[in-house]
Amino acid sequence: MYQLGPAFADVTDVLWVLTNGLWKRETRNMPEPTLLIVDEETSAIERFTRSLRGEGGYRVLHETDPGNVLNRLETENVDVVLCDVDFKGASGISLIGDIRARHLRLPVVIYSENDNSERIVEAMENGATNYVSQPMEPRLLARTVDAALSNLRLVGEVEKLKRRLGGD
């Protein structure tokens, strides 16, 4: 069963605060959420890492080999996977299905260099929780990740309440 990553050890909300006409991401008493970026191209990983760190508050891991992702998820507490769907030797769609089969609640946000709507829909049907188009705007990426984290937090709260009430 998937164990929530460090961002949910002490659950608090992510806030977007308007400061000097700009929206800034803030967290209260919350460790950095851990993201795993999966892409064969190191330049893409570096670009996303810079964007996410520039928005602040994220711990970023990366994996260039899609075949190692499931093992990484067993050894690392990851809160969100950011995954390319276009791999040379593997199917990104199959990888998403494999992630969801082992880690049902783990959010998987996908992206692709090709905005092929059929492929995006197929990825969503196989368990992707959201899609971000290329080129990525850093604030949109951060908000998409935060939305995935908020949904994960809410699912955890519902499950906790069900246990407390003796429900399924």
Coordinates of C-alpha atoms in Angstrom, one line a residue:
M1 CA 0.0 0.0 0.0
Y2 CA 1.2 3.5 -0.8
Q3 CA 2.4 5.5 2.2
L4 CA 2.0 9.2 2.1
G5 CA 5.2 11.1 1.5
P6 CA 6.8 13.6 4.0
A7 CA 4.5 16.4 2.9
F8 CA 1.7 14.7 4.7
A9 CA 3.3 13.8 8.0
D10 CA 1.8 17.0 9.5
V11 CA -1.0 18.0 7.2
T12 CA -1.5 21.7 6.6
D13 CA -2.7 23.6 3.7
V14 CA -0.9 25.2 0.8
L15 CA -1.8 28.9 0.5
W16 CA -1.6 31.2 -2.4
V17 CA -1.1 34.7 -1.0
L18 CA -1.4 37.9 -3.1
T19 CA 1.7 40.0 -2.4
N20 CA 2.4 43.1 -4.4
G21 CA 0.2 42.0 -7.2
L22 CA 1.7 38.5 -7.5
W23 CA 0.5 35.2 -6.2
K24 CA 3.0 33.5 -4.0
R25 CA 2.9 29.9 -2.7
E26 CA 3.2 29.5 1.0
T27 CA 3.0 26.5 3.3
R28 CA 2.4 26.5 7.1
N29 CA 4.3 23.9 9.1
M30 CA 4.6 21.7 6.1
P31 CA 7.7 19.9 4.9
E32 CA 8.5 20.2 1.2
P33 CA 6.4 17.9 -0.9
T34 CA 8.5 15.3 -2.8
L35 CA 8.1 15.1 -6.6
L36 CA 9.6 12.5 -8.9
I37 CA 10.2 13.7 -12.4
V38 CA 10.3 10.9 -14.9
D39 CA 11.9 11.8 -18.3
E40 CA 14.6 10.3 -20.5
E41 CA 15.9 13.8 -21.4
T42 CA 18.0 15.3 -18.6
S43 CA 17.5 18.8 -20.1
A44 CA 13.8 18.5 -19.5
I45 CA 14.4 17.3 -15.9
E46 CA 16.7 20.3 -15.3
R47 CA 14.1 22.7 -16.7
F48 CA 11.3 21.3 -14.6
T49 CA 13.5 21.2 -11.5
R50 CA 14.5 24.9 -11.9
S51 CA 10.8 25.8 -12.5
L52 CA 9.6 24.0 -9.4
R53 CA 12.4 25.1 -7.2
G54 CA 11.9 28.7 -8.4
E55 CA 8.3 28.5 -7.2
G56 CA 9.6 27.2 -3.9
G57 CA 8.7 24.5 -1.5
Y58 CA 9.4 21.3 -3.5
R59 CA 11.9 18.5 -3.0
V60 CA 12.6 17.2 -6.5
L61 CA 13.9 13.7 -7.4
H62 CA 14.4 12.5 -11.0
E63 CA 14.5 9.3 -12.9
T64 CA 15.7 9.0 -16.5
D65 CA 15.0 5.3 -16.9
P66 CA 11.2 4.4 -16.9
G67 CA 12.2 0.9 -15.9
N68 CA 13.5 2.1 -12.5
V69 CA 10.4 4.1 -11.5
L70 CA 8.5 1.4 -9.7
N71 CA 11.6 0.5 -7.7
R72 CA 12.2 4.2 -6.8
L73 CA 8.6 4.5 -5.6
E74 CA 9.3 1.6 -3.3
T75 CA 12.4 3.2 -1.8
E76 CA 11.4 6.9 -1.7
N77 CA 8.4 8.6 -0.2
V78 CA 7.0 10.5 -3.2
D79 CA 4.0 12.7 -3.1
V80 CA 3.5 13.4 -6.8
V81 CA 5.0 11.9 -10.0
L82 CA 5.5 14.3 -12.9
C83 CA 5.9 12.0 -16.0
D84 CA 6.5 12.4 -19.7
V85 CA 4.4 10.0 -21.7
D86 CA 6.7 9.8 -24.7
F87 CA 9.6 7.4 -24.0
K88 CA 11.8 5.8 -26.7
G89 CA 11.9 2.3 -25.5
A90 CA 8.9 2.1 -23.2
S91 CA 5.3 3.1 -23.0
G92 CA 4.5 6.0 -20.8
I93 CA 0.9 5.0 -20.8
S94 CA 1.8 1.5 -19.5
L95 CA 4.1 3.1 -16.9
I96 CA 1.2 5.2 -15.6
G97 CA -1.0 2.1 -15.3
D98 CA 1.8 0.2 -13.5
I99 CA 2.2 3.1 -11.0
R100 CA -1.5 3.3 -10.4
A101 CA -1.7 -0.5 -9.9
R102 CA 0.9 -0.4 -7.1
H103 CA 0.2 3.1 -5.7
L104 CA -3.5 3.8 -6.2
R105 CA -3.6 7.1 -4.5
L106 CA -0.3 8.5 -5.8
P107 CA -1.0 11.4 -8.2
V108 CA 0.6 11.2 -11.6
V109 CA 0.7 14.5 -13.6
I110 CA 1.7 13.9 -17.2
Y111 CA 3.2 16.0 -20.0
S112 CA 4.2 15.5 -23.6
E113 CA 6.1 17.3 -26.3
N114 CA 3.3 16.2 -28.6
D115 CA -0.2 17.6 -27.8
N116 CA -1.9 14.5 -29.2
S117 CA -5.3 14.6 -27.6
E118 CA -6.0 10.9 -28.1
R119 CA -2.8 10.0 -26.3
I120 CA -3.6 12.4 -23.4
V121 CA -7.0 11.0 -23.0
E122 CA -5.6 7.4 -23.0
A123 CA -3.1 8.4 -20.3
M124 CA -5.9 9.9 -18.2
E125 CA -8.0 6.8 -18.6
N126 CA -5.0 4.8 -17.4
G127 CA -4.7 6.8 -14.2
A128 CA -3.0 10.1 -14.9
T129 CA -4.6 12.7 -12.6
N130 CA -3.8 15.8 -14.7
Y131 CA -2.0 17.0 -17.8
V132 CA 0.2 20.0 -18.3
S133 CA 0.9 21.2 -21.8
Q134 CA 4.4 22.1 -23.1
P135 CA 6.0 24.6 -22.8
M136 CA 5.2 24.6 -19.1
E137 CA 4.6 27.9 -17.4
P138 CA 6.2 27.5 -13.9
R139 CA 3.3 28.9 -11.9
L140 CA 0.7 26.7 -13.7
L141 CA 2.9 23.7 -13.1
A142 CA 3.2 24.6 -9.4
R143 CA -0.6 25.0 -9.1
T144 CA -1.2 21.7 -10.9
V145 CA 1.1 20.0 -8.5
D146 CA -0.5 21.7 -5.5
A147 CA -4.0 20.7 -6.7
A148 CA -2.8 17.0 -6.9
L149 CA -1.4 17.3 -3.4
S150 CA -4.6 18.8 -2.1
N151 CA -6.6 16.0 -3.6
L152 CA -4.3 13.5 -2.1
R153 CA -4.6 15.2 1.3
L154 CA -8.5 15.1 1.0
V155 CA -8.5 11.4 0.1
G156 CA -6.3 10.7 3.2
E157 CA -8.7 12.7 5.4
V158 CA -11.7 10.9 4.1
E159 CA -10.1 7.5 4.7
K160 CA -9.1 8.6 8.2
L161 CA -12.7 9.7 9.0
K162 CA -14.1 6.4 7.6
R163 CA -11.8 4.4 9.9
R164 CA -12.8 6.6 12.8
L165 CA -16.5 6.0 12.1
G166 CA -16.0 2.3 11.5
G167 CA -16.9 2.5 7.8
D168 CA -15.3 0.9 4.8

